[in-house]
CSV table of C-alpha atoms in Angstrom, one decimal:
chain,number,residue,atom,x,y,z
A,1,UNK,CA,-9.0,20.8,22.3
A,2,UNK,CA,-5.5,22.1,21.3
A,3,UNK,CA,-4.7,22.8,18.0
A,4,UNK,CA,-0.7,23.0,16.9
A,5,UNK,CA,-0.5,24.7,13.4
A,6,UNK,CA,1.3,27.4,11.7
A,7,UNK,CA,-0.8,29.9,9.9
A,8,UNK,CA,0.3,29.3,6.6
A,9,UNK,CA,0.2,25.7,6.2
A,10,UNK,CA,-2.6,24.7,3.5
A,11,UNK,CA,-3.1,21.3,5.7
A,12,UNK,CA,-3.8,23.2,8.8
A,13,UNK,CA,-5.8,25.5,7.0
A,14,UNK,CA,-8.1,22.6,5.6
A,15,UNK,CA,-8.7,21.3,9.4
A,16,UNK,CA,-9.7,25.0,10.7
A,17,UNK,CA,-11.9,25.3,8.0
A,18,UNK,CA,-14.1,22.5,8.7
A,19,UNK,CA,-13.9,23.5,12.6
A,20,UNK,CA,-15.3,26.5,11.7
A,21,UNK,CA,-17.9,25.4,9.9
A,22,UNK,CA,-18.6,22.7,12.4
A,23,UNK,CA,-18.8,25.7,14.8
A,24,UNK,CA,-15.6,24.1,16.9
A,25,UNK,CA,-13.4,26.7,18.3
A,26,UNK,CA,-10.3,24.5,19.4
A,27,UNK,CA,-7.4,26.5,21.1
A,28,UNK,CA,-5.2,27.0,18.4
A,29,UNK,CA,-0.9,26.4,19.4
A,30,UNK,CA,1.1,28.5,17.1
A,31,UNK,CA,4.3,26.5,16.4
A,32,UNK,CA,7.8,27.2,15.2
A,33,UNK,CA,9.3,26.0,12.2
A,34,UNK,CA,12.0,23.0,13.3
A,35,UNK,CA,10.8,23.5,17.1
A,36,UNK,CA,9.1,20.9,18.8
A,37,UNK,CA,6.7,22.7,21.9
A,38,UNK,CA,7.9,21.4,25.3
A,39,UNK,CA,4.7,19.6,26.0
A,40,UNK,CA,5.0,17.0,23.1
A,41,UNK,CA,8.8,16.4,23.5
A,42,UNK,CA,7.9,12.9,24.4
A,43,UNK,CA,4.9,12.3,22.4
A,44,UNK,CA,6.1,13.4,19.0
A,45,UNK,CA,9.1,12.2,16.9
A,46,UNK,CA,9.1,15.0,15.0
A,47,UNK,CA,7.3,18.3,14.1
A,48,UNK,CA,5.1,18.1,11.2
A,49,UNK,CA,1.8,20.1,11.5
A,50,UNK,CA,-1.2,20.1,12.3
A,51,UNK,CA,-1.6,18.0,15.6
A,52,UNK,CA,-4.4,17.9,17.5
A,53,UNK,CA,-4.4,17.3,21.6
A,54,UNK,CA,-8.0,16.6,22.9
A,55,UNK,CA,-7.2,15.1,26.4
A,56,UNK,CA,-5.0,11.9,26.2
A,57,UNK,CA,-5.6,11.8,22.6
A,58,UNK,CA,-3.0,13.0,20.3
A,59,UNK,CA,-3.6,13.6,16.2
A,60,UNK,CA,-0.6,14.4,13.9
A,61,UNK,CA,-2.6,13.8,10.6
A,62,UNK,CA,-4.9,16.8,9.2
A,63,UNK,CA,-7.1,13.9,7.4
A,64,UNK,CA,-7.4,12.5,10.7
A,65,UNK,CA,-7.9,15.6,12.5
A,66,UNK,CA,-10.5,16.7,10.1
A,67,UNK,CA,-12.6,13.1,10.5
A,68,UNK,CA,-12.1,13.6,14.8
A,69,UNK,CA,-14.0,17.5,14.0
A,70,UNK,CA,-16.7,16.1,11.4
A,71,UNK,CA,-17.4,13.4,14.6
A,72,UNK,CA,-19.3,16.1,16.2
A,73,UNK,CA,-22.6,16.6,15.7
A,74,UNK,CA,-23.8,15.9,12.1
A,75,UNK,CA,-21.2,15.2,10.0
A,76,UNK,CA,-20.6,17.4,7.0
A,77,UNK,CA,-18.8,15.4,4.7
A,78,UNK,CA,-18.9,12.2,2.8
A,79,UNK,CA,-15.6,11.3,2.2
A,80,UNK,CA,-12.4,12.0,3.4
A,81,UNK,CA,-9.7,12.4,1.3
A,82,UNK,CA,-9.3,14.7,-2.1
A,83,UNK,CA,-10.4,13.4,-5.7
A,84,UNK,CA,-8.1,12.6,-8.7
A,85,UNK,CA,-9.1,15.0,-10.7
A,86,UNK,CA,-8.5,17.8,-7.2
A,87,UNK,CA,-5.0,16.2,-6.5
A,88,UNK,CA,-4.4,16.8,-10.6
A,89,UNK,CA,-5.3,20.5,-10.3
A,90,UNK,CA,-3.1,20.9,-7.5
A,91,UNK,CA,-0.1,18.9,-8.8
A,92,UNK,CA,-0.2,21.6,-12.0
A,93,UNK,CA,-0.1,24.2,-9.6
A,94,UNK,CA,2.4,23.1,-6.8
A,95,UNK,CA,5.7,24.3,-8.0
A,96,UNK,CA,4.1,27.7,-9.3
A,97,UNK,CA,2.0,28.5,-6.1
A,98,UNK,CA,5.6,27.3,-3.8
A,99,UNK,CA,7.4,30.2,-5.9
A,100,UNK,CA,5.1,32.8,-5.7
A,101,UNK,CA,4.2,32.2,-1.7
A,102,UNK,CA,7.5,31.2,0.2
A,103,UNK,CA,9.2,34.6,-0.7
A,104,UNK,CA,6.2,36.4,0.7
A,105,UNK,CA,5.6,34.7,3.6
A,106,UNK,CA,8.3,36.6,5.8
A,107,UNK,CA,6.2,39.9,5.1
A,108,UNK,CA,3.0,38.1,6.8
A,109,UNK,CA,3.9,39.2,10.5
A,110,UNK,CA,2.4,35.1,11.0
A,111,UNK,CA,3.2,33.9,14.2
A,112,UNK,CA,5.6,31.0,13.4
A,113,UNK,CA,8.1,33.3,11.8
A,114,UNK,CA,8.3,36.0,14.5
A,115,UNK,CA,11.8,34.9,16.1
A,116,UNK,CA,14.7,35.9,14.1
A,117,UNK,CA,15.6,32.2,14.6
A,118,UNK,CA,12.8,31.0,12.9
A,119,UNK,CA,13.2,33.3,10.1
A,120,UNK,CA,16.6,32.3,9.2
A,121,UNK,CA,15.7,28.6,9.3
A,122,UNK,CA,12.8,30.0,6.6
A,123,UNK,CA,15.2,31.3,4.6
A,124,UNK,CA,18.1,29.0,4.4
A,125,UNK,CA,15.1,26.1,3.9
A,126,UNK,CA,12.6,27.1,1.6
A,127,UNK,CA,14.6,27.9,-1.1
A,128,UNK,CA,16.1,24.8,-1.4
A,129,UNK,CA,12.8,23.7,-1.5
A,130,UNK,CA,11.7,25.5,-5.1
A,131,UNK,CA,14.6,25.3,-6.6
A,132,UNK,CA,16.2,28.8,-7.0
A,133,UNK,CA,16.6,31.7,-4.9
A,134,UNK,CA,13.3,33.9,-3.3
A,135,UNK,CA,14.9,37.2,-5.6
A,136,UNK,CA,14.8,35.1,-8.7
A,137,UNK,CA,11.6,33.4,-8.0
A,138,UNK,CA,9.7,37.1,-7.1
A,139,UNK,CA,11.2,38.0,-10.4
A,140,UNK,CA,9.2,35.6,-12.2
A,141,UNK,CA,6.3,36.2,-10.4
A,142,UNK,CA,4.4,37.4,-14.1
A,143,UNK,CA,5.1,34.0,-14.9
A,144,UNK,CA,4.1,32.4,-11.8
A,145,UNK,CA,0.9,34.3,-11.5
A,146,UNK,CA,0.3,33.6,-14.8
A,147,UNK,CA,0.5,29.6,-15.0
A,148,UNK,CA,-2.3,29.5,-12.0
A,149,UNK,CA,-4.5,32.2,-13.0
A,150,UNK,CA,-4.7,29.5,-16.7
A,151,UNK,CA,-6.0,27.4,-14.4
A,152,UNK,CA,-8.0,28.9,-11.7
A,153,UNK,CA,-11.7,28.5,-13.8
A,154,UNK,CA,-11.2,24.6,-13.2
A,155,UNK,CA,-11.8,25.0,-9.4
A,156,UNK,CA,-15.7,26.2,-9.5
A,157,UNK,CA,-17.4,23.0,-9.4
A,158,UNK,CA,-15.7,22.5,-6.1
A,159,UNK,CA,-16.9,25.5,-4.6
A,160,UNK,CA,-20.4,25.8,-5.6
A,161,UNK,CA,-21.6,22.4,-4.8
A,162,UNK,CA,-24.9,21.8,-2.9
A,163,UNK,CA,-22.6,19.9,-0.2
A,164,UNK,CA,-19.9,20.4,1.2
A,165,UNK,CA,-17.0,17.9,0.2
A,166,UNK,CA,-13.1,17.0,0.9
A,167,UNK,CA,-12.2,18.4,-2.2
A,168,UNK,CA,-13.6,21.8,-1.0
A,169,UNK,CA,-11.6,22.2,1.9
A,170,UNK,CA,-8.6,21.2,-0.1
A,171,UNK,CA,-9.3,24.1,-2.8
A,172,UNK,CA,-10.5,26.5,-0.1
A,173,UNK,CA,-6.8,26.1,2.0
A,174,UNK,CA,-5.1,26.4,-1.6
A,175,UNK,CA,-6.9,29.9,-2.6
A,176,UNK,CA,-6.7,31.3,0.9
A,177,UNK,CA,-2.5,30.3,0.3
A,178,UNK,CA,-2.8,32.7,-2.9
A,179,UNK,CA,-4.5,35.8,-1.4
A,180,UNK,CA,-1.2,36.7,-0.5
A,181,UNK,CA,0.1,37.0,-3.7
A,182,UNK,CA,-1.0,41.0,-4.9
A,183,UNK,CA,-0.4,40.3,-8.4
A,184,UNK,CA,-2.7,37.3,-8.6
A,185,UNK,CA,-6.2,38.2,-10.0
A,186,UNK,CA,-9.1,35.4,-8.9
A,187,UNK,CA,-12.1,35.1,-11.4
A,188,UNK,CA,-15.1,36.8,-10.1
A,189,UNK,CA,-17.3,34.0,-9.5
A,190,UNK,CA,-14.3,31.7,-7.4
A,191,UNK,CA,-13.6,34.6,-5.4
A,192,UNK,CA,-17.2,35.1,-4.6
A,193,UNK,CA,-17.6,31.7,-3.5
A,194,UNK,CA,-14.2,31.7,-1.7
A,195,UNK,CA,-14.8,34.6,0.6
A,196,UNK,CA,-18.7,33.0,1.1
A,197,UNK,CA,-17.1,30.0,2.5
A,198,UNK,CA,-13.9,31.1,4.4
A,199,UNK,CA,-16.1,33.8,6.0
A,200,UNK,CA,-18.2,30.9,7.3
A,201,UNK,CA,-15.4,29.4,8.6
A,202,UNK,CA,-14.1,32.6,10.4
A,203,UNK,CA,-10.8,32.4,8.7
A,204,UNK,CA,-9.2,35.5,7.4
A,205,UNK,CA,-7.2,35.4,3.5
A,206,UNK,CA,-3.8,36.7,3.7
A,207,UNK,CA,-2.8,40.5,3.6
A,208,UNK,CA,-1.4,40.5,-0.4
A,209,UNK,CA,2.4,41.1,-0.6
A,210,UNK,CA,3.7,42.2,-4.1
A,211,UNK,CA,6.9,41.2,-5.7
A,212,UNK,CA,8.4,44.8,-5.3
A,213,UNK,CA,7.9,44.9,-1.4
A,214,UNK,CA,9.2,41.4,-1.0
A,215,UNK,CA,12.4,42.0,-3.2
């Protein structure tokens, strides 16, 4: 099994996740931003991440992907797809957490942005994306930081469950997006339970880039 992703993606994030703790170690295919890898030219339209080659079989949906892993073995979930009340907790958080990680991501050293090329199509994109410049948005990181820290206590019941659910891998690919963010301080008990679970999954957080180094 191949599996196309870019580090930072949330969505690939929530399929490693459950490969890990399925103990499935696909190959993973680290992928430019805009750049469609040679060997899907003709089976893809376009490049929108993850996708999942096992054999003849092609996956370009990380819900998908995620029900193809959880087909091995016993499954672990029970659904799949996040709850209302998850998909409210990340809508409140969505244009705070895009502010406070694009502008950081260059000073990752992650795979998809290591061509000049791809960095400048980072740049001229993202920005356009939340609205204002990266300077102005690591400006108001206080802010930023701030609005989801307000919020972060509402994510516990989705980590400390007796089973393991959609919902967790959603919050779990979420958090591990805002361990790059230095500023951000995680109550005890959700980082606790983060670090339990991504451990298991034998994914690393993010080295944490302040506002000053980014600027």
């Amino acid at each position: 099994m191949k599996l196309y992703v870019f580090e930072t993606c949330p969505f690939c994030v929530r399929a490693r996740i459950l490969a890990g703790l399925k103990g499935l170690s696909p190959q993973l295919a680290y992928v430019a931003p805009g750049h469609i890898p040679s060997e899907l030219e003709d089976r893809i339209d376009r490049l929108t991440v993850p996708i999942l080659v096992n054999g003849e079989a092609l996956i370009q949906d990380s819900t998908d992907i995620i029900r193809h892993f959880d087909s091995y073995g016993t499954p672990l979930l029970s659904s799949y797809g996040t709850g209302p009340e998850l998909e409210e907790w990340r809508k409140s958080i969505s244009s705070a957490l895009n502010a406070l990680c694009y502008p950081r991501m260059p000073y990752l050293n992650v795979p998809e942005l290591a061509s000049s090329e791809a960095q400048d199509f980072f740049k001229n994109v993202m920005p356009k994306r939340i609205g204002m410049t990266f300077a102005d948005a690591l400006a108001q990181t206080p802010r930023f930081a701030g609005e989801i820290e307000a919020v972060l206590p509402q994510v516990a019941p989705f980590l400390t469950g007796s089973t393991l659910n959609f919902d967790t891998l959603a919050v779990l690919a979420e958090l591990r997006s805002l361990t790059m963010v230095a500023e951000l301080r995680f109550p005890e008990n959700i980082f606790r339970s983060f670090h339990s679970l991504v451990d298991r999954a034998r994914i690393s957080p993010f080295t944490p880039v302040a506002a000053c180094r980014a600027v």
